[in-house]
Amino acid sequence: MRDPDTAADKHDLPRHATARQDSRNWSRRQALASLTSAGTLALAGCSLRSALSSVQPLWERDFSSATAASPPSATDEHVLVGGQDKRLHGFTADGERILTVETGGPIEARPAVPSSGGPAHVHSTDGDLYTVGLSGERLWHVEGQTQNGWFGRHGSLLVGIDPVDGVVTGYDARDGTRRFQRSGRGYPLPTLSDSACIFPVTNSDDDTRLITLAPATGEVLWESPPRNGYPYVVAAGDRIVTVRNSTVRMHRVGDGDVLWRTVVDGDVTGHFDPPVWLGEHVYVRIRRDDRSDELVAIERDGGTIRWRRTVGYELETVTATSQGVFVASSVDDPDGGILIRLDAFDLDGTRWWQTTTDISIGGIVGALGRSGEILFTASDNELAAYDPATGSRRWRYDPESSRIGVTTADGALYISYRDRGGVARLPTS
């Protein structure tokens, strides 16, 4: 579930350089740096180091008694942020405070919210799940003992994971009625869609099968046979895409039938997020140890490979729209460090533009998305906006915070100041 207005996601996990210390090494990065930088300067008229521009938030709210904040979550009209002060803070899109709710401990995880309206859900480090209305009233509450539990919401389904006991529980988000509860070894974060709740479950032999549940009832729709290799999963509507051992499969959500399978040439693996995205096509990341990564576009209906394009030396994330696809990857800064590179493609694979930003990253790309009239990308501590048609930079925001969280909903862009406590809305033009 990758909508930033839903639940805690895998980008909330600690970002360490170890995430990229696999078959990649510095000699490869250094060799590719000159190539990617040279290509950047030749495209779109964008320089490697352009003059810094700045922007002011539309509004900004500090949490006076909090020294840290969670990543933000947003609906179409509200933004919610947890605080180290043990409170859930809520604001309208115009910055008016609508709620302050006390919990039993600091709130470090991203709140889980629907795309519109309420209620909202938050997990505190006291182990409990709190559900509140957008007027600040407590609606229902589940006691727990897991400090680092996870909750995610899609539609009326709220899913919670106890990583210590390995228990997965589905609730009716409105009244807390338990829809299902399952226990087992190695439940990771689920994939949620309108039609399915999907878990890859690994057994004692390290074989993994997919268990697909109906969101409304928890009924098992289907299970795949156990196979070697970990399956990456994305879902939308009545379709599920899995990637395992370089084979991409399109499944029908109701019964798991494989509609098509396509073998891609290369290594398809992920760090925290699946290396596959759904848009007008199915987009897959191909890792290359000896050269830059590739983005492969596969026809959604038939499984035919439509095109493949090189990007930076390590493809990090993709934002797919009905008009085109935007890619964030990492490249070496000739002056030292790692920078974010952006590529934009038409649906037929035509490269619109390419630019290397001046945003330095220490781990992985913090965010990439479309909001209003801009394309934005972020590191752990800074964010910049670009013209999606040309790749020219609109503005850059360097907050007085060493760590930020980002979310967007209904054309609004929000950030939280994770190391000092606060939230702001940024322009989207």
CSV table of C-alpha atoms in Angstrom, one decimal:
chain,number,residue,atom,x,y,z
A,1,MET,CA,0.0,0.0,0.0
A,2,ARG,CA,1.9,2.8,-1.2
A,3,ASP,CA,-0.5,5.7,-1.1
A,4,PRO,CA,1.1,8.2,1.2
A,5,ASP,CA,-2.3,9.0,2.7
A,6,THR,CA,-2.8,5.5,4.1
A,7,ALA,CA,-0.5,3.9,6.6
A,8,ALA,CA,3.0,3.5,7.9
A,9,ASP,CA,5.1,2.4,5.0
A,10,LYS,CA,8.5,0.8,4.5
A,11,HIS,CA,10.2,4.2,4.2
A,12,ASP,CA,9.5,4.7,7.9
A,13,LEU,CA,12.1,2.1,8.6
A,14,PRO,CA,15.6,3.3,9.5
A,15,ARG,CA,17.5,4.2,6.4
A,16,HIS,CA,21.1,3.0,6.6
A,17,ALA,CA,23.8,2.7,4.0
A,18,THR,CA,23.6,-1.1,4.5
A,19,ALA,CA,20.5,-1.1,2.4
A,20,ARG,CA,22.7,-0.6,-0.6
A,21,GLN,CA,25.8,-2.6,0.5
A,22,ASP,CA,25.1,-5.6,-1.6
A,23,SER,CA,26.7,-6.4,-4.9
A,24,ARG,CA,27.2,-2.6,-5.4
A,25,ASN,CA,30.6,-1.1,-4.5
A,26,TRP,CA,32.3,2.2,-4.7
A,27,SER,CA,34.4,1.3,-7.7
A,28,ARG,CA,31.3,0.8,-9.7
A,29,ARG,CA,29.7,4.0,-8.5
A,30,GLN,CA,32.8,6.0,-9.3
A,31,ALA,CA,33.0,4.6,-12.8
A,32,LEU,CA,29.4,5.4,-13.5
A,33,ALA,CA,29.4,8.8,-12.0
A,34,SER,CA,31.2,10.5,-14.9
A,35,LEU,CA,28.9,8.8,-17.4
A,36,THR,CA,25.6,9.8,-15.7
A,37,SER,CA,26.8,13.3,-15.0
A,38,ALA,CA,27.9,13.8,-18.6
A,39,GLY,CA,24.5,12.6,-19.8
A,40,THR,CA,22.7,14.8,-17.5
A,41,LEU,CA,24.4,18.0,-18.7
A,42,ALA,CA,23.4,17.1,-22.3
A,43,LEU,CA,19.7,16.7,-21.5
A,44,ALA,CA,17.0,19.3,-20.7
A,45,GLY,CA,19.6,22.1,-20.2
A,46,CYS,CA,19.8,21.2,-16.5
A,47,SER,CA,23.1,21.8,-14.7
A,48,LEU,CA,24.5,19.5,-12.1
A,49,ARG,CA,24.7,22.3,-9.5
A,50,SER,CA,22.2,25.1,-10.1
A,51,ALA,CA,21.8,28.1,-8.0
A,52,LEU,CA,19.8,27.4,-4.9
A,53,SER,CA,16.2,28.7,-4.7
A,54,SER,CA,14.0,28.7,-1.7
A,55,VAL,CA,10.4,28.6,-0.8
A,56,GLN,CA,8.3,29.4,2.3
A,57,PRO,CA,5.7,27.1,3.7
A,58,LEU,CA,2.1,28.1,3.2
A,59,TRP,CA,1.8,27.5,6.9
A,60,GLU,CA,3.8,26.0,9.7
A,61,ARG,CA,2.9,24.7,13.1
A,62,ASP,CA,5.3,23.7,15.9
A,63,PHE,CA,4.5,21.4,18.7
A,64,SER,CA,5.7,23.3,21.8
A,65,SER,CA,6.1,20.3,24.1
A,66,ALA,CA,7.4,17.8,21.5
A,67,THR,CA,11.0,17.3,20.5
A,68,ALA,CA,10.2,14.9,17.7
A,69,ALA,CA,7.3,14.0,15.4
A,70,SER,CA,6.2,11.0,13.3
A,71,PRO,CA,5.9,11.0,9.5
A,72,PRO,CA,2.6,12.8,8.5
A,73,SER,CA,-0.6,11.3,7.0
A,74,ALA,CA,-3.2,13.2,5.1
A,75,THR,CA,-6.7,12.9,3.9
A,76,ASP,CA,-8.3,15.2,1.3
A,77,GLU,CA,-8.9,17.9,3.9
A,78,HIS,CA,-6.7,17.1,6.9
A,79,VAL,CA,-3.1,16.2,8.0
A,80,LEU,CA,-2.3,14.3,11.2
A,81,VAL,CA,1.1,13.9,12.9
A,82,GLY,CA,2.1,12.0,16.0
A,83,GLY,CA,4.4,13.6,18.6
A,84,GLN,CA,7.0,12.7,21.1
A,85,ASP,CA,4.8,14.5,23.5
A,86,LYS,CA,2.4,11.5,23.5
A,87,ARG,CA,-0.2,13.4,21.4
A,88,LEU,CA,-1.8,13.0,18.0
A,89,HIS,CA,-1.9,16.4,16.4
A,90,GLY,CA,-4.5,17.2,13.6
A,91,PHE,CA,-4.9,20.2,11.3
A,92,THR,CA,-7.1,21.2,8.4
A,93,ALA,CA,-5.5,21.8,5.0
A,94,ASP,CA,-5.5,25.5,5.9
A,95,GLY,CA,-3.5,24.9,9.1
A,96,GLU,CA,-6.3,25.2,11.6
A,97,ARG,CA,-5.9,22.8,14.6
A,98,ILE,CA,-8.8,20.4,14.9
A,99,LEU,CA,-7.5,17.9,17.5
A,100,THR,CA,-5.0,17.1,20.1
A,101,VAL,CA,-5.4,13.6,21.5
A,102,GLU,CA,-3.4,12.2,24.4
A,103,THR,CA,-2.0,8.6,24.2
A,104,GLY,CA,0.0,6.5,26.6
A,105,GLY,CA,3.4,7.0,25.0
A,106,PRO,CA,5.3,8.8,22.2
A,107,ILE,CA,4.0,8.3,18.7
A,108,GLU,CA,6.8,7.4,16.2
A,109,ALA,CA,4.8,5.6,13.5
A,110,ARG,CA,2.9,7.3,10.7
A,111,PRO,CA,-0.9,7.5,11.5
A,112,ALA,CA,-3.2,5.4,9.4
A,113,VAL,CA,-6.0,7.4,7.7
A,114,PRO,CA,-8.5,7.0,4.9
A,115,SER,CA,-8.4,9.0,1.8
A,116,SER,CA,-11.3,11.1,3.0
A,117,GLY,CA,-13.0,11.7,6.3
A,118,GLY,CA,-12.2,9.6,9.4
A,119,PRO,CA,-11.6,8.0,11.7
A,120,ALA,CA,-7.8,8.1,12.2
A,121,HIS,CA,-5.7,5.5,13.9
A,122,VAL,CA,-2.4,5.7,15.6
A,123,HIS,CA,0.0,3.3,17.4
A,124,SER,CA,1.8,4.6,20.5
A,125,THR,CA,4.9,3.2,22.0
A,126,ASP,CA,2.9,2.1,24.9
A,127,GLY,CA,1.8,-0.7,22.6
A,128,ASP,CA,-1.9,0.4,22.2
A,129,LEU,CA,-3.9,1.3,19.1
A,130,TYR,CA,-6.0,4.5,19.4
A,131,THR,CA,-8.8,5.4,17.0
A,132,VAL,CA,-10.2,8.9,17.0
A,133,GLY,CA,-12.7,11.0,15.1
A,134,LEU,CA,-11.7,14.2,13.4
A,135,SER,CA,-13.3,16.2,16.1
A,136,GLY,CA,-10.8,14.6,18.6
A,137,GLU,CA,-13.2,12.1,20.3
A,138,ARG,CA,-11.9,8.7,21.1
A,139,LEU,CA,-13.9,6.0,19.3
A,140,TRP,CA,-12.2,2.7,20.1
A,141,HIS,CA,-9.0,1.4,21.7
A,142,VAL,CA,-7.1,-1.8,21.6
A,143,GLU,CA,-4.5,-2.5,24.3
A,144,GLY,CA,-1.2,-4.1,23.2
A,145,GLN,CA,2.3,-4.7,24.3
A,146,THR,CA,4.3,-4.2,21.1
A,147,GLN,CA,6.3,-1.0,21.1
A,148,ASN,CA,7.0,-1.1,17.4
A,149,GLY,CA,3.7,-2.5,16.0
A,150,TRP,CA,2.5,-1.5,12.6
A,151,PHE,CA,-1.0,-0.5,11.3
A,152,GLY,CA,-2.2,0.1,7.8
A,153,ARG,CA,-5.5,1.1,6.4
A,154,HIS,CA,-7.2,0.7,3.0
A,155,GLY,CA,-10.9,1.5,2.7
A,156,SER,CA,-12.8,0.2,5.8
A,157,LEU,CA,-10.0,-2.3,6.6
A,158,LEU,CA,-7.4,-1.6,9.3
A,159,VAL,CA,-4.6,-4.2,9.6
A,160,GLY,CA,-2.3,-4.4,12.6
A,161,ILE,CA,0.8,-6.5,13.0
A,162,ASP,CA,2.4,-7.7,16.2
A,163,PRO,CA,6.0,-8.5,15.1
A,164,VAL,CA,6.9,-10.1,18.4
A,165,ASP,CA,4.1,-12.7,18.5
A,166,GLY,CA,3.7,-12.8,14.7
A,167,VAL,CA,-0.1,-12.0,14.9
A,168,VAL,CA,-1.9,-10.2,12.1
A,169,THR,CA,-5.3,-8.7,12.9
A,170,GLY,CA,-7.8,-7.1,10.6
A,171,TYR,CA,-10.4,-4.6,12.1
A,172,ASP,CA,-13.4,-2.8,10.8
A,173,ALA,CA,-11.8,0.7,10.9
A,174,ARG,CA,-15.1,2.4,11.9
A,175,ASP,CA,-16.0,0.4,15.0
A,176,GLY,CA,-13.1,-1.9,15.8
A,177,THR,CA,-14.9,-5.1,15.0
A,178,ARG,CA,-12.4,-7.9,14.4
A,179,ARG,CA,-12.6,-9.2,10.9
A,180,PHE,CA,-9.8,-11.8,11.1
A,181,GLN,CA,-6.7,-12.8,13.1
A,182,ARG,CA,-3.9,-15.0,11.9
A,183,SER,CA,-0.7,-16.2,13.5
A,184,GLY,CA,2.3,-17.6,11.8
A,185,ARG,CA,6.1,-17.3,11.3
A,186,GLY,CA,7.4,-14.4,9.3
A,187,TYR,CA,4.4,-12.2,8.4
A,188,PRO,CA,5.8,-9.1,6.7
A,189,LEU,CA,3.9,-5.9,5.9
A,190,PRO,CA,0.8,-6.8,3.9
A,191,THR,CA,-0.3,-5.5,0.5
A,192,LEU,CA,-3.7,-3.9,0.7
A,193,SER,CA,-6.1,-3.1,-2.1
A,194,ASP,CA,-9.9,-2.7,-2.6
A,195,SER,CA,-10.2,-6.4,-3.2
A,196,ALA,CA,-7.5,-8.1,-1.3
A,197,CYS,CA,-5.2,-8.3,1.8
A,198,ILE,CA,-2.1,-10.2,0.7
A,199,PHE,CA,0.6,-11.7,2.9
A,200,PRO,CA,3.7,-13.5,1.8
A,201,VAL,CA,4.3,-16.1,4.6
A,202,THR,CA,7.6,-18.0,4.9
A,203,ASN,CA,7.7,-21.5,6.5
A,204,SER,CA,10.5,-23.2,8.4
A,205,ASP,CA,12.1,-24.4,5.1
A,206,ASP,CA,12.3,-20.8,3.9
A,207,ASP,CA,9.7,-21.4,1.2
A,208,THR,CA,7.2,-18.6,0.8
A,209,ARG,CA,3.5,-18.8,-0.2
A,210,LEU,CA,1.0,-16.0,-0.8
A,211,ILE,CA,-2.1,-15.9,1.4
A,212,THR,CA,-4.9,-13.6,0.0
A,213,LEU,CA,-7.8,-12.6,2.2
A,214,ALA,CA,-11.1,-10.8,1.5
A,215,PRO,CA,-10.8,-7.4,3.2
A,216,ALA,CA,-14.5,-7.4,4.3
A,217,THR,CA,-14.6,-10.8,6.0
A,218,GLY,CA,-11.0,-12.2,6.3
A,219,GLU,CA,-12.0,-15.2,4.2
A,220,VAL,CA,-9.1,-16.9,2.5
A,221,LEU,CA,-9.6,-16.3,-1.2
A,222,TRP,CA,-6.6,-18.4,-2.3
A,223,GLU,CA,-3.1,-19.5,-1.4
A,224,SER,CA,-0.2,-20.0,-3.7
A,225,PRO,CA,1.9,-23.1,-3.4
A,226,PRO,CA,5.2,-22.6,-1.4
A,227,ARG,CA,8.1,-21.7,-3.7
A,228,ASN,CA,11.7,-20.8,-3.2
A,229,GLY,CA,12.5,-17.1,-3.4
A,230,TYR,CA,10.7,-14.1,-1.8
A,231,PRO,CA,7.7,-12.7,-3.9
A,232,TYR,CA,7.3,-9.0,-4.2
A,233,VAL,CA,3.7,-8.0,-4.5
A,234,VAL,CA,1.7,-5.0,-5.7
A,235,ALA,CA,-2.1,-4.8,-6.2
A,236,ALA,CA,-4.7,-2.5,-7.7
A,237,GLY,CA,-8.4,-3.1,-8.4
A,238,ASP,CA,-8.9,-6.8,-9.3
A,239,ARG,CA,-5.3,-7.5,-10.3
A,240,ILE,CA,-2.3,-8.6,-8.3
A,241,VAL,CA,1.3,-8.5,-9.7
A,242,THR,CA,4.0,-10.6,-8.2
A,243,VAL,CA,7.7,-10.8,-9.0
A,244,ARG,CA,9.8,-13.8,-7.9
A,245,ASN,CA,13.2,-14.8,-9.3
A,246,SER,CA,12.9,-12.5,-12.3
A,247,THR,CA,9.5,-13.8,-13.3
A,248,VAL,CA,6.6,-11.3,-13.3
A,249,ARG,CA,3.1,-12.7,-13.0
A,250,MET,CA,-0.3,-11.0,-13.3
A,251,HIS,CA,-2.9,-12.7,-11.1
A,252,ARG,CA,-6.7,-12.4,-10.9
A,253,VAL,CA,-7.4,-11.3,-7.4
A,254,GLY,CA,-10.5,-13.5,-6.8
A,255,ASP,CA,-8.9,-16.9,-7.4
A,256,GLY,CA,-5.2,-16.3,-8.0
A,257,ASP,CA,-5.3,-17.5,-11.6
A,258,VAL,CA,-2.2,-16.4,-13.5
A,259,LEU,CA,-3.3,-14.3,-16.4
A,260,TRP,CA,0.2,-14.0,-17.8
A,261,ARG,CA,3.8,-14.5,-16.9
A,262,THR,CA,6.9,-12.8,-18.3
A,263,VAL,CA,10.5,-13.5,-17.6
A,264,VAL,CA,12.7,-10.4,-17.5
A,265,ASP,CA,16.4,-10.5,-18.2
A,266,GLY,CA,18.2,-9.4,-15.0
A,267,ASP,CA,18.2,-9.3,-11.2
A,268,VAL,CA,14.8,-8.2,-9.8
A,269,THR,CA,15.3,-7.6,-6.1
A,270,GLY,CA,14.2,-4.9,-3.6
A,271,HIS,CA,15.4,-3.3,-0.3
A,272,PHE,CA,12.3,-2.3,1.6
A,273,ASP,CA,9.8,-1.7,-1.2
A,274,PRO,CA,8.8,-4.1,-4.0
A,275,PRO,CA,10.8,-3.4,-7.2
A,276,VAL,CA,7.6,-3.3,-9.2
A,277,TRP,CA,5.0,-0.5,-9.7
A,278,LEU,CA,1.5,-0.5,-11.3
A,279,GLY,CA,0.4,2.3,-13.7
A,280,GLU,CA,-0.7,2.2,-17.3
A,281,HIS,CA,2.0,-0.5,-17.6
A,282,VAL,CA,3.7,-2.8,-15.1
A,283,TYR,CA,7.0,-1.2,-14.3
A,284,VAL,CA,9.9,-3.4,-13.0
A,285,ARG,CA,13.4,-2.4,-11.8
A,286,ILE,CA,16.3,-4.5,-13.2
A,287,ARG,CA,19.5,-4.3,-11.3
A,288,ARG,CA,22.8,-4.4,-13.2
A,289,ASP,CA,26.0,-5.0,-11.3
A,290,ASP,CA,28.2,-3.7,-14.2
A,291,ARG,CA,26.2,-0.7,-15.4
A,292,SER,CA,23.2,1.5,-14.6
A,293,ASP,CA,19.9,0.0,-13.5
A,294,GLU,CA,17.0,-0.3,-16.0
A,295,LEU,CA,13.3,0.4,-15.9
A,296,VAL,CA,11.3,-2.2,-17.8
A,297,ALA,CA,7.7,-1.5,-18.9
A,298,ILE,CA,5.4,-4.5,-19.4
A,299,GLU,CA,2.0,-4.4,-21.1
A,300,ARG,CA,-0.6,-4.6,-18.3
A,301,ASP,CA,-3.1,-6.7,-20.3
A,302,GLY,CA,-0.9,-9.2,-22.1
A,303,GLY,CA,2.5,-9.2,-20.4
A,304,THR,CA,4.5,-8.1,-23.5
A,305,ILE,CA,7.7,-6.1,-22.7
A,306,ARG,CA,7.1,-2.7,-24.3
A,307,TRP,CA,10.3,-0.9,-23.6
A,308,ARG,CA,13.3,-0.7,-21.2
A,309,ARG,CA,15.4,2.3,-20.4
A,310,THR,CA,18.5,2.9,-18.3
A,311,VAL,CA,18.4,5.3,-15.4
A,312,GLY,CA,20.9,6.0,-12.6
A,313,TYR,CA,23.3,3.4,-11.2
A,314,GLU,CA,20.6,2.4,-8.6
A,315,LEU,CA,16.9,2.8,-9.3
A,316,GLU,CA,15.2,3.8,-6.1
A,317,THR,CA,11.5,4.5,-6.7
A,318,VAL,CA,8.9,5.2,-9.4
A,319,THR,CA,5.8,7.4,-9.7
A,320,ALA,CA,3.5,6.3,-12.5
A,321,THR,CA,0.7,8.5,-13.9
A,322,SER,CA,-1.8,8.2,-16.7
A,323,GLN,CA,0.4,10.5,-18.8
A,324,GLY,CA,3.9,9.2,-18.0
A,325,VAL,CA,6.3,7.8,-15.5
A,326,PHE,CA,8.9,9.5,-13.3
A,327,VAL,CA,11.9,7.7,-11.8
A,328,ALA,CA,14.3,8.6,-9.0
A,329,SER,CA,17.6,6.9,-8.9
A,330,SER,CA,21.0,7.6,-7.2
A,331,VAL,CA,24.2,8.7,-8.8
A,332,ASP,CA,27.6,9.8,-7.6
A,333,ASP,CA,28.3,13.4,-6.9
A,334,PRO,CA,31.7,14.2,-8.5
A,335,ASP,CA,32.4,16.3,-5.4
A,336,GLY,CA,31.7,13.3,-3.1
A,337,GLY,CA,28.5,11.7,-1.8
A,338,ILE,CA,25.4,10.5,-3.6
A,339,LEU,CA,22.8,12.6,-5.4
A,340,ILE,CA,19.2,12.0,-6.6
A,341,ARG,CA,18.8,11.7,-10.4
A,342,LEU,CA,15.3,12.2,-12.0
A,343,ASP,CA,14.1,10.7,-15.3
A,344,ALA,CA,10.8,11.3,-17.0
A,345,PHE,CA,9.3,9.0,-19.7
A,346,ASP,CA,6.3,9.0,-22.0
A,347,LEU,CA,4.1,5.9,-21.8
A,348,ASP,CA,5.8,4.7,-25.1
A,349,GLY,CA,9.2,5.0,-23.5
A,350,THR,CA,10.3,8.3,-25.0
A,351,ARG,CA,12.5,10.1,-22.6
A,352,TRP,CA,11.1,13.5,-21.8
A,353,TRP,CA,14.0,14.7,-19.7
A,354,GLN,CA,16.7,13.8,-17.3
A,355,THR,CA,18.4,15.8,-14.6
A,356,THR,CA,20.7,15.2,-11.7
A,357,THR,CA,19.5,17.2,-8.7
A,358,ASP,CA,21.6,18.8,-6.0
A,359,ILE,CA,19.8,16.9,-3.3
A,360,SER,CA,22.3,14.7,-1.4
A,361,ILE,CA,21.1,11.4,0.2
A,362,GLY,CA,22.8,9.3,2.8
A,363,GLY,CA,20.5,6.3,2.5
A,364,ILE,CA,17.6,5.9,0.1
A,365,VAL,CA,15.4,8.4,-1.7
A,366,GLY,CA,12.9,9.7,0.9
A,367,ALA,CA,10.1,10.5,-1.4
A,368,LEU,CA,9.0,11.0,-5.1
A,369,GLY,CA,5.6,12.1,-6.2
A,370,ARG,CA,3.2,14.4,-8.1
A,371,SER,CA,1.2,17.0,-6.3
A,372,GLY,CA,-0.6,19.9,-7.9
A,373,GLU,CA,1.6,21.3,-10.6
A,374,ILE,CA,4.9,19.9,-9.4
A,375,LEU,CA,7.0,16.8,-9.3
A,376,PHE,CA,8.7,16.6,-5.9
A,377,THR,CA,11.6,14.5,-4.5
A,378,ALA,CA,13.1,14.4,-1.0
A,379,SER,CA,16.0,13.1,1.0
A,380,ASP,CA,15.9,12.7,4.7
A,381,ASN,CA,16.3,16.4,5.3
A,382,GLU,CA,15.5,18.5,2.2
A,383,LEU,CA,12.9,18.6,-0.6
A,384,ALA,CA,12.8,20.1,-4.1
A,385,ALA,CA,10.0,20.7,-6.7
A,386,TYR,CA,10.4,20.3,-10.4
A,387,ASP,CA,8.3,21.1,-13.5
A,388,PRO,CA,7.0,17.7,-14.6
A,389,ALA,CA,7.0,18.7,-18.3
A,390,THR,CA,10.6,20.0,-18.5
A,391,GLY,CA,12.5,18.9,-15.4
A,392,SER,CA,13.4,22.5,-14.5
A,393,ARG,CA,13.5,23.2,-10.8
A,394,ARG,CA,10.7,25.3,-9.3
A,395,TRP,CA,12.0,25.6,-5.8
A,396,ARG,CA,13.9,23.9,-3.0
A,397,TYR,CA,13.1,23.7,0.7
A,398,ASP,CA,15.8,23.3,3.3
A,399,PRO,CA,14.1,23.1,6.7
A,400,GLU,CA,15.8,23.7,10.0
A,401,SER,CA,15.4,20.0,10.6
A,402,SER,CA,17.8,17.1,10.1
A,403,ARG,CA,15.0,14.7,9.4
A,404,ILE,CA,11.7,15.2,7.6
A,405,GLY,CA,8.6,13.1,6.7
A,406,VAL,CA,6.6,13.7,3.6
A,407,THR,CA,3.0,13.0,2.4
A,408,THR,CA,0.6,14.3,-0.1
A,409,ALA,CA,-3.2,14.2,-0.7
A,410,ASP,CA,-5.6,16.0,-2.9
A,411,GLY,CA,-3.0,18.3,-4.4
A,412,ALA,CA,-1.6,19.3,-1.0
A,413,LEU,CA,2.0,18.6,0.1
A,414,TYR,CA,2.9,18.3,3.8
A,415,ILE,CA,6.1,17.7,5.7
A,416,SER,CA,6.7,16.9,9.4
A,417,TYR,CA,9.8,18.0,11.3
A,418,ARG,CA,10.8,14.6,12.7
A,419,ASP,CA,13.6,15.7,15.0
A,420,ARG,CA,12.0,18.8,16.5
A,421,GLY,CA,8.2,18.3,16.4
A,422,GLY,CA,6.1,20.2,13.9
A,423,VAL,CA,4.3,20.1,10.6
A,424,ALA,CA,4.1,22.4,7.5
A,425,ARG,CA,2.3,22.7,4.2
A,426,LEU,CA,4.4,23.5,1.1
A,427,PRO,CA,3.2,25.1,-2.2
A,428,THR,CA,2.5,22.8,-5.2
A,429,SER,CA,3.1,25.3,-7.9
